[in-house]
């Protein structure tokens, strides 16, 4: 027969063995449903290279004003400020979960007037007359510590840590969007100014033709119909100017808001850009493995999956008892000076077991709920991986197509310019009709507008490619959330 001491050692060993493990599944990062180092299908040699894109990809344009804008947006953009505050909130939840590893304490003190059972009992022991109402004082210290035998605390920390890392990735997703949209707004502002300049050049061309036609009509060499046609061409080209100017102003307003400024605060450097930015070299896009490392939305989905997997263990721990070791010390006295006297002290220490067994229906339902949530997170992770691939392939396909289209439009513009020059010379010599001249002129105007629009589309597609590749957050500065203003004192409290 075993001795009591041996039995105690056996139970202690079992408790320590159980305490070393946590119930529920242990998380393993799932593989991505794609080859980790494959090249992109749409990365044609004329449009993309296998070089890894730099984190600050917007500097490839070598425009100091653009770099300053992006840096300003990465610090003062309001969406990023909100994301930084959300990150502080999740970090506080993580600290709260970690507090479960330490004992919880509580202090109490009180002063009351009346009768108490403790006072009545003491007076009876001392042989005193039945007491009347009197003041009395109490103080106490309570300490409790949960013995994490089944990993409830550890799983809660694991889940909170996954939430925190997911929120970090979500903040980086916003950084990518802010950097990309700031670059796109700057590119658009420059491109609309470029298109406006092209439209004004076309207006000069059609106006010269109109003036010649009016002069020839006075000499009887052109009809009123010819003058009307020339006038129509002038007004049609003139009608495009306000659209380009309005679009340019809208892009500049967007730039100001992206950097945390009111729309009307447009810098002179931004307003001075009149040429569509272009990259001379092919785009560095890297490979699929680098894409997954750069895309924070993929990491966000993976970290959320890890957090929700930990919550399965947290729910599973509800099937097992919660064991808390508690200790308390209190004092009761008829005067403040009597508090703390050994004669008036009382204390207690011991374990407290809380178990819902055999009614486990709630715990089992919570386990099923946690498993379903984790399963959905797994599907979301796979969807994020595939979406990253699709975004990149779509962006590269669109850019490569626009690049080829732009080359063709350059040739078409040169041919239209040559045709118009010849038509004007031939018309002055009387070898072609006035309608032929107007047709050549209209072709030139349309070719110039199409080429300018293609330059803008090509620059915008470049931004889309870089956004799809997921860069722009690696070297971004840390964001400080907006402080809380106290209306009474006028002071602000930092959020950290």
Coordinates of C-alpha atoms in Angstrom, one line a residue:
X1 CA 0.0 0.0 0.0
X2 CA 1.3 3.4 -1.0
X3 CA 2.2 5.9 1.6
X4 CA 0.4 9.3 1.7
X5 CA 3.6 11.1 0.8
X6 CA 4.1 8.9 -2.2
X7 CA 0.5 9.5 -3.4
X8 CA 1.0 13.2 -3.0
X9 CA 4.1 13.1 -5.1
X10 CA 2.3 11.1 -7.8
X11 CA -0.6 13.6 -8.0
X12 CA 1.9 16.5 -8.1
X13 CA 3.8 14.8 -11.0
X14 CA 0.5 14.4 -12.9
X15 CA -0.4 18.0 -12.3
X16 CA 3.0 19.2 -13.6
X17 CA 2.7 17.0 -16.7
X18 CA -0.7 18.3 -17.5
X19 CA 0.4 21.9 -16.8
X20 CA 3.1 21.5 -19.5
X21 CA 0.5 21.2 -22.3
X22 CA -2.4 23.1 -23.5
X23 CA -5.6 21.6 -24.8
X24 CA -6.7 22.2 -28.4
X25 CA -4.8 22.1 -31.7
X26 CA -1.2 23.5 -32.0
X27 CA -1.0 25.9 -34.9
X28 CA 1.2 25.2 -37.9
X29 CA 1.4 27.7 -40.7
X30 CA -0.4 26.3 -43.8
X31 CA 1.5 26.1 -47.1
X32 CA 0.5 28.6 -49.8
X33 CA -1.4 27.1 -52.7
X34 CA 1.2 28.1 -55.2
X35 CA 4.9 27.4 -56.0
X36 CA 7.1 29.5 -53.6
X37 CA 9.6 30.7 -56.2
X38 CA 7.9 30.6 -59.6
X39 CA 8.0 33.5 -62.0
X40 CA 4.9 35.4 -62.9
X41 CA 3.1 34.2 -66.0
X42 CA 2.4 37.8 -67.3
X43 CA 6.0 39.1 -66.6
X44 CA 7.0 39.7 -70.2
X45 CA 10.7 40.6 -70.7
X46 CA 9.7 44.0 -72.3
X47 CA 7.6 45.0 -69.3
X48 CA 9.1 43.3 -66.2
X49 CA 12.3 41.9 -64.8
X50 CA 13.0 39.3 -62.1
X51 CA 14.8 41.8 -59.9
X52 CA 13.2 42.4 -56.5
X53 CA 11.3 45.7 -56.3
X54 CA 12.8 48.2 -53.8
X55 CA 10.6 49.1 -50.8
X56 CA 10.5 52.7 -51.8
X57 CA 9.6 52.0 -55.4
X58 CA 8.2 55.5 -56.0
X59 CA 11.8 56.7 -56.0
X60 CA 12.4 54.9 -59.3
X61 CA 10.8 58.0 -60.9
X62 CA 13.6 60.2 -59.4
X63 CA 11.2 63.0 -58.6
X64 CA 12.0 64.8 -55.3
X65 CA 8.6 66.3 -55.0
X66 CA 6.9 62.9 -55.3
X67 CA 9.2 61.4 -52.7
X68 CA 8.4 64.2 -50.3
X69 CA 4.7 63.7 -50.9
X70 CA 4.8 60.0 -50.1
X71 CA 6.9 60.5 -47.0
X72 CA 4.4 63.2 -45.8
X73 CA 1.4 60.9 -46.5
X74 CA 3.0 58.0 -44.6
X75 CA 3.2 60.1 -41.5
X76 CA 0.1 62.3 -41.6
X77 CA -2.5 60.4 -43.5
X78 CA -5.7 60.1 -41.4
X79 CA -6.4 56.4 -42.3
X80 CA -2.9 55.5 -41.1
X81 CA -3.5 57.5 -37.9
X82 CA -6.7 55.5 -37.3
X83 CA -4.9 52.2 -38.0
X84 CA -2.1 53.2 -35.5
X85 CA -4.8 53.8 -32.8
X86 CA -6.4 50.4 -33.6
X87 CA -2.9 48.8 -33.2
X88 CA -2.6 50.4 -29.7
X89 CA -6.0 49.0 -28.8
X90 CA -5.1 45.5 -29.8
X91 CA -1.7 45.7 -28.1
X92 CA -3.6 46.7 -24.9
X93 CA -5.8 43.6 -25.3
X94 CA -2.6 41.5 -25.5
X95 CA -1.3 43.1 -22.3
X96 CA -4.6 42.3 -20.7
X97 CA -4.3 38.6 -21.7
X98 CA -0.7 38.4 -20.5
X99 CA -1.8 39.7 -17.1
X100 CA -3.4 36.3 -16.6
X101 CA 0.0 34.8 -16.0
X102 CA 0.4 36.8 -12.8
X103 CA -1.6 36.8 -9.5
X104 CA -4.5 39.2 -9.2
X105 CA -4.6 41.3 -6.0
X106 CA -7.2 43.4 -4.3
X107 CA -7.1 45.8 -1.3
X108 CA -10.1 46.9 0.7
X109 CA -10.7 49.2 3.6
X110 CA -13.9 50.5 5.2
X111 CA -15.5 52.4 8.0
X112 CA -19.1 51.7 9.1
X113 CA -21.5 52.3 11.9
X114 CA -23.7 49.5 13.3
X115 CA -23.7 46.0 14.7
X116 CA -21.6 43.2 13.3
X117 CA -21.5 39.5 14.1
X118 CA -17.8 39.7 14.7
X119 CA -18.2 42.5 17.3
X120 CA -21.1 40.7 19.0
X121 CA -19.1 37.4 19.2
X122 CA -16.1 39.2 20.7
X123 CA -18.1 40.9 23.3
X124 CA -19.8 37.7 24.3
X125 CA -16.4 36.0 24.7
X126 CA -15.2 38.8 26.9
X127 CA -18.4 38.7 29.0
X128 CA -19.5 42.2 28.1
X129 CA -23.1 43.4 28.0
X130 CA -24.9 43.1 24.6
X131 CA -23.3 45.8 22.5
X132 CA -25.1 48.7 20.9
X133 CA -24.4 50.2 17.5
X134 CA -20.9 51.5 17.3
X135 CA -18.3 52.5 14.6
X136 CA -16.0 49.7 13.3
X137 CA -13.3 49.5 10.7
X138 CA -12.1 46.8 8.3
X139 CA -9.2 46.3 5.9
X140 CA -8.1 43.3 3.8
X141 CA -5.8 41.9 1.1
X142 CA -7.0 39.3 -1.4
X143 CA -4.6 37.4 -3.7
X144 CA -5.6 34.8 -6.3
X145 CA -3.7 33.0 -9.0
X146 CA -5.1 30.7 -11.7
X147 CA -3.2 27.5 -12.1
X148 CA -3.1 27.2 -15.9
X149 CA -3.3 23.4 -16.0
X150 CA -5.1 23.2 -19.3
X151 CA -3.7 26.2 -21.1
X152 CA -6.7 28.6 -20.9
X153 CA -4.5 31.5 -20.1
X154 CA -1.8 30.5 -22.6
X155 CA -4.3 30.0 -25.4
X156 CA -5.8 33.4 -24.7
X157 CA -2.4 35.0 -24.9
X158 CA -1.7 33.1 -28.1
X159 CA -5.0 34.4 -29.6
X160 CA -4.3 38.0 -28.6
X161 CA -0.8 37.8 -30.0
X162 CA -2.2 36.6 -33.3
X163 CA -4.7 39.5 -33.3
X164 CA -1.9 42.0 -32.6
X165 CA 0.2 40.7 -35.5
X166 CA -2.8 40.7 -37.8
X167 CA -3.5 44.3 -36.9
X168 CA 0.2 45.1 -37.6
X169 CA -0.3 43.6 -41.1
X170 CA -3.5 45.5 -41.6
X171 CA -1.7 48.8 -40.8
X172 CA 0.9 47.9 -43.5
X173 CA -1.9 47.2 -46.0
X174 CA -3.0 50.8 -45.5
X175 CA 0.6 52.0 -45.9
X176 CA 0.7 50.3 -49.3
X177 CA -2.6 51.9 -50.3
X178 CA -1.5 55.4 -49.1
X179 CA 1.9 55.2 -50.9
X180 CA 0.3 53.9 -54.0
X181 CA -2.6 56.3 -54.2
X182 CA -0.4 59.3 -53.4
X183 CA 1.9 58.3 -56.3
X184 CA -1.1 57.7 -58.5
X185 CA -2.7 61.1 -57.6
X186 CA 0.6 62.8 -58.4
X187 CA 1.0 60.9 -61.7
X188 CA -2.6 61.8 -62.6
X189 CA -2.1 65.5 -61.8
X190 CA 1.0 65.6 -64.0
X191 CA -0.6 63.6 -66.8
X192 CA -3.7 65.8 -66.9
X193 CA -1.5 68.8 -67.2
X194 CA 0.3 67.0 -70.0
X195 CA -3.0 66.2 -71.8
X196 CA -4.1 69.8 -71.3
X197 CA -0.9 71.0 -73.0
X198 CA -1.5 68.6 -75.9
X199 CA -5.1 69.8 -76.2
X200 CA -3.8 73.4 -76.3
X201 CA -1.3 72.5 -79.0
X202 CA -4.2 70.9 -81.0
X203 CA -6.2 74.0 -80.4
X204 CA -3.4 76.1 -81.9
X205 CA -3.4 73.8 -85.0
X206 CA -7.1 73.9 -85.7
X207 CA -7.2 77.7 -85.0
X208 CA -4.5 78.3 -87.6
X209 CA -6.6 76.2 -90.1
X210 CA -9.7 78.2 -89.2
X211 CA -7.9 81.5 -89.7
X212 CA -6.7 80.4 -93.1
X213 CA -10.2 79.3 -94.0
X214 CA -11.7 82.6 -93.0
X215 CA -9.1 84.5 -95.0
X216 CA -9.7 82.3 -98.1
X217 CA -13.5 82.8 -97.7
X218 CA -13.0 86.5 -98.0
X219 CA -11.1 86.0 -101.2
X220 CA -13.8 83.6 -102.5
X221 CA -11.6 80.6 -102.3
X222 CA -13.5 78.9 -99.5
X223 CA -17.2 78.5 -98.8
X224 CA -19.2 79.3 -95.8
X225 CA -19.6 75.5 -95.2
X226 CA -15.8 75.3 -95.0
X227 CA -15.7 78.1 -92.4
X228 CA -18.4 76.4 -90.4
X229 CA -16.6 73.1 -90.4
X230 CA -13.3 74.7 -89.3
X231 CA -15.2 76.6 -86.6
X232 CA -16.7 73.3 -85.4
X233 CA -13.3 71.7 -85.1
X234 CA -12.0 74.6 -83.0
X235 CA -14.9 74.5 -80.6
X236 CA -14.7 70.7 -80.2
X237 CA -11.0 70.9 -79.2
X238 CA -11.7 73.9 -77.0
X239 CA -14.4 71.9 -75.1
X240 CA -11.8 69.4 -73.9
X241 CA -9.7 72.0 -72.0
X242 CA -12.0 72.5 -69.0
X243 CA -12.2 68.7 -68.5
X244 CA -8.5 68.3 -68.3
X245 CA -8.1 71.3 -66.0
X246 CA -10.8 70.0 -63.7
X247 CA -9.4 66.5 -63.5
X248 CA -6.0 68.0 -62.8
X249 CA -7.4 70.1 -59.9
X250 CA -9.2 67.1 -58.5
X251 CA -6.0 65.1 -58.5
X252 CA -4.2 67.9 -56.7
X253 CA -7.0 68.1 -54.1
X254 CA -6.7 64.4 -53.5
X255 CA -2.9 64.8 -53.0
X256 CA -3.5 67.3 -50.3
X257 CA -6.1 65.2 -48.4
X258 CA -3.8 62.1 -48.7
X259 CA -1.1 64.0 -46.9
X260 CA -3.6 65.1 -44.1
X261 CA -4.1 68.7 -45.5
X262 CA -7.3 70.5 -46.5
X263 CA -7.9 70.2 -50.3
X264 CA -7.1 73.8 -51.0
X265 CA -3.5 73.5 -49.6
X266 CA -1.8 72.5 -52.8
X267 CA 2.0 72.9 -52.8
X268 CA 3.7 74.8 -55.6
X269 CA 5.9 71.8 -56.4
X270 CA 2.9 69.6 -57.0
X271 CA 1.2 72.3 -59.1
X272 CA 4.3 72.7 -61.2
X273 CA 4.4 69.2 -62.6
X274 CA 3.3 69.3 -66.3
X275 CA 4.9 66.1 -67.8
X276 CA 3.7 62.5 -67.3
X277 CA 6.3 60.6 -65.2
X278 CA 7.9 57.7 -67.0
X279 CA 10.2 54.9 -66.1
X280 CA 13.0 54.3 -68.6
X281 CA 13.7 50.7 -67.5
X282 CA 11.4 47.7 -67.2
X283 CA 9.6 47.2 -63.9
X284 CA 11.4 45.1 -61.2
X285 CA 8.7 42.6 -60.0
X286 CA 10.7 39.7 -58.4
X287 CA 9.0 36.3 -58.1
X288 CA 6.0 34.7 -56.4
X289 CA 8.0 33.9 -53.2
X290 CA 8.9 37.5 -52.8
X291 CA 5.3 38.5 -53.5
X292 CA 4.0 36.5 -50.5
X293 CA 6.7 38.0 -48.2
X294 CA 5.8 41.6 -49.2
X295 CA 2.0 41.3 -49.2
X296 CA 0.8 42.2 -45.7
X297 CA -2.8 41.1 -46.5
X298 CA -1.5 37.5 -46.8
X299 CA 0.2 37.8 -43.5
X300 CA -2.9 39.4 -41.9
X301 CA -5.0 36.4 -43.0
X302 CA -2.4 33.9 -41.8
X303 CA -2.1 35.6 -38.4
X304 CA -5.8 35.8 -38.0
X305 CA -5.9 32.0 -38.7
X306 CA -3.3 31.5 -36.0
X307 CA -5.4 33.5 -33.5
X308 CA -8.6 31.7 -34.3
X309 CA -6.9 28.3 -34.1
X310 CA -5.7 29.3 -30.6
X311 CA -9.3 30.1 -29.7
X312 CA -10.3 26.5 -30.3
X313 CA -7.9 25.6 -27.4
X314 CA -9.4 28.4 -25.4
X315 CA -12.9 27.0 -25.9
X316 CA -11.7 23.4 -25.3
X317 CA -10.3 24.5 -21.9
X318 CA -14.0 25.2 -20.9
X319 CA -14.4 21.4 -20.7
X320 CA -12.0 21.2 -17.8
X321 CA -12.0 22.7 -14.3
X322 CA -10.5 26.0 -13.5
X323 CA -8.3 25.9 -10.4
X324 CA -7.5 29.0 -8.5
X325 CA -5.2 29.3 -5.5
X326 CA -6.5 32.1 -3.3
X327 CA -5.2 33.8 -0.1
X328 CA -6.8 36.6 1.9
X329 CA -5.9 38.5 5.1
X330 CA -8.4 40.8 6.8
X331 CA -8.6 42.8 10.0
X332 CA -11.6 44.0 12.1
X333 CA -11.3 46.6 14.8
X334 CA -13.4 49.1 16.7
X335 CA -10.8 51.8 16.1
X336 CA -8.4 52.7 13.3
X337 CA -5.4 52.1 15.5
X338 CA -6.6 48.6 16.2
X339 CA -6.3 47.6 12.5
X340 CA -3.4 45.2 12.0
X341 CA -3.3 43.9 15.5
X342 CA -2.6 40.2 15.6
X343 CA -5.6 39.6 17.8
X344 CA -7.9 41.0 15.1
X345 CA -6.4 39.4 12.1
X346 CA -8.0 36.6 10.1
X347 CA -6.5 34.8 7.1
X348 CA -7.3 32.0 4.7
X349 CA -5.5 30.1 1.9
X350 CA -6.4 27.3 -0.4
X351 CA -7.4 26.2 -3.8
X352 CA -10.8 26.9 -5.4
X353 CA -12.1 24.5 -8.1
X354 CA -14.7 25.7 -10.6
X355 CA -16.1 23.1 -13.1
X356 CA -19.3 23.0 -15.1
X357 CA -19.1 19.2 -15.4
X358 CA -21.3 17.3 -16.3
X359 CA -23.2 20.1 -18.1
X360 CA -20.7 20.8 -21.0
X361 CA -23.3 21.8 -23.6
X362 CA -22.1 25.4 -23.6
X363 CA -18.4 24.5 -23.8
X364 CA -19.1 22.1 -26.7
X365 CA -21.1 24.7 -28.6
X366 CA -18.2 27.2 -28.1
X367 CA -15.7 24.6 -29.5
X368 CA -17.9 24.1 -32.6
X369 CA -18.1 27.8 -33.0
X370 CA -14.3 28.3 -32.7
X371 CA -13.6 25.5 -35.2
X372 CA -16.0 27.0 -37.7
X373 CA -14.4 30.4 -37.3
X374 CA -10.9 28.9 -37.8
X375 CA -12.1 27.0 -40.9
X376 CA -13.4 30.3 -42.3
X377 CA -10.0 31.9 -41.5
X378 CA -8.2 29.1 -43.4
X379 CA -10.4 29.7 -46.4
X380 CA -9.7 33.5 -46.1
X381 CA -6.0 32.8 -46.0
X382 CA -6.1 30.7 -49.2
X383 CA -8.3 33.4 -50.8
X384 CA -5.7 36.1 -49.8
X385 CA -2.9 34.1 -51.4
X386 CA -4.8 33.6 -54.7
X387 CA -6.0 37.2 -54.7
X388 CA -2.4 38.4 -54.4
X389 CA -1.4 36.3 -57.4
X390 CA -4.4 37.5 -59.4
X391 CA -3.8 41.1 -58.5
X392 CA -0.2 40.9 -59.8
X393 CA -1.0 38.9 -62.9
X394 CA -3.9 41.3 -63.8
X395 CA -1.7 44.4 -63.2
X396 CA 1.2 43.0 -65.3
X397 CA -1.2 42.0 -68.1
X398 CA -2.8 45.4 -68.2
X399 CA 0.6 47.2 -68.1
X400 CA 2.1 45.0 -70.8
X401 CA -0.9 45.6 -73.0
X402 CA -0.8 49.3 -72.5
X403 CA 2.9 49.4 -73.1
X404 CA 2.4 47.7 -76.6
X405 CA -0.6 50.0 -77.2
X406 CA 1.5 53.1 -76.4
X407 CA 4.2 52.1 -78.8
X408 CA 1.6 51.7 -81.6
X409 CA 0.1 55.1 -80.7
X410 CA 3.5 56.7 -81.0
X411 CA 3.8 55.4 -84.5
X412 CA 0.2 56.5 -85.3
X413 CA 0.9 60.0 -84.0
X414 CA 4.0 60.3 -86.1
X415 CA 2.1 59.1 -89.2
X416 CA -0.8 61.5 -88.5
X417 CA 1.6 64.4 -88.1
X418 CA 3.3 63.6 -91.4
X419 CA -0.1 63.2 -93.1
X420 CA -1.4 66.5 -91.8
X421 CA 1.8 68.3 -92.9
X422 CA 1.5 66.9 -96.4
X423 CA -2.2 67.6 -96.6
X424 CA -1.8 71.2 -95.7
X425 CA 0.9 71.7 -98.3
X426 CA -1.1 69.9 -100.9
X427 CA -4.2 71.9 -100.1
X428 CA -2.3 75.2 -100.5
X429 CA -1.2 74.0 -103.9
X430 CA -4.8 73.0 -104.8
X431 CA -4.1 69.3 -105.1
X432 CA -6.4 68.0 -102.4
X433 CA -9.8 69.1 -101.2
X434 CA -10.6 71.1 -98.1
X435 CA -12.3 68.0 -96.7
X436 CA -9.1 66.0 -97.0
X437 CA -7.3 68.7 -95.0
X438 CA -9.9 68.6 -92.2
X439 CA -9.8 64.8 -92.1
X440 CA -6.0 64.8 -91.7
X441 CA -6.2 67.5 -89.1
X442 CA -8.9 65.6 -87.2
X443 CA -6.8 62.5 -87.3
X444 CA -3.8 64.4 -85.9
X445 CA -5.9 65.8 -83.0
X446 CA -7.3 62.4 -82.1
X447 CA -3.9 60.7 -82.4
X448 CA -2.3 63.4 -80.1
X449 CA -5.1 63.0 -77.5
X450 CA -5.0 59.2 -77.6
X451 CA -1.2 59.2 -77.1
X452 CA -1.4 61.5 -74.1
X453 CA -4.2 59.4 -72.6
X454 CA -2.1 56.3 -73.1
X455 CA 0.8 57.9 -71.4
X456 CA -1.4 58.5 -68.4
X457 CA -2.8 55.0 -68.4
X458 CA 0.6 53.5 -68.7
X459 CA 1.9 55.5 -65.7
X460 CA -1.2 54.6 -63.7
X461 CA -0.7 50.9 -64.6
X462 CA 2.8 51.1 -63.2
X463 CA 1.5 52.2 -59.9
X464 CA -1.1 49.4 -59.9
X465 CA 1.7 46.9 -60.5
X466 CA 3.7 48.2 -57.6
X467 CA 0.7 48.2 -55.3
X468 CA -0.1 44.6 -56.3
X469 CA 3.5 43.6 -55.5
X470 CA 2.9 44.8 -52.0
X471 CA 5.9 47.0 -51.3
X472 CA 6.1 50.4 -49.7
X473 CA 5.6 49.5 -46.0
X474 CA 9.0 47.9 -45.1
X475 CA 10.8 51.2 -44.4
X476 CA 7.8 53.4 -43.5
X477 CA 8.1 55.5 -40.4
X478 CA 6.2 54.6 -37.2
X479 CA 2.9 56.4 -36.7
X480 CA 1.9 58.2 -33.5
X481 CA -1.9 58.2 -32.9
X482 CA -3.7 61.4 -32.4
X483 CA -3.8 62.5 -28.7
X484 CA -7.0 62.8 -26.7
X485 CA -7.9 66.4 -25.9
X486 CA -9.4 67.2 -22.4
X487 CA -12.0 69.9 -22.8
X488 CA -11.7 70.9 -19.2
X489 CA -8.0 71.4 -18.9
X490 CA -7.2 71.9 -22.5
X491 CA -4.4 69.4 -22.2
X492 CA -3.9 66.4 -24.5
X493 CA -3.2 62.8 -23.5
X494 CA -1.0 60.7 -25.8
X495 CA -2.3 57.4 -27.0
X496 CA 0.4 54.7 -26.7

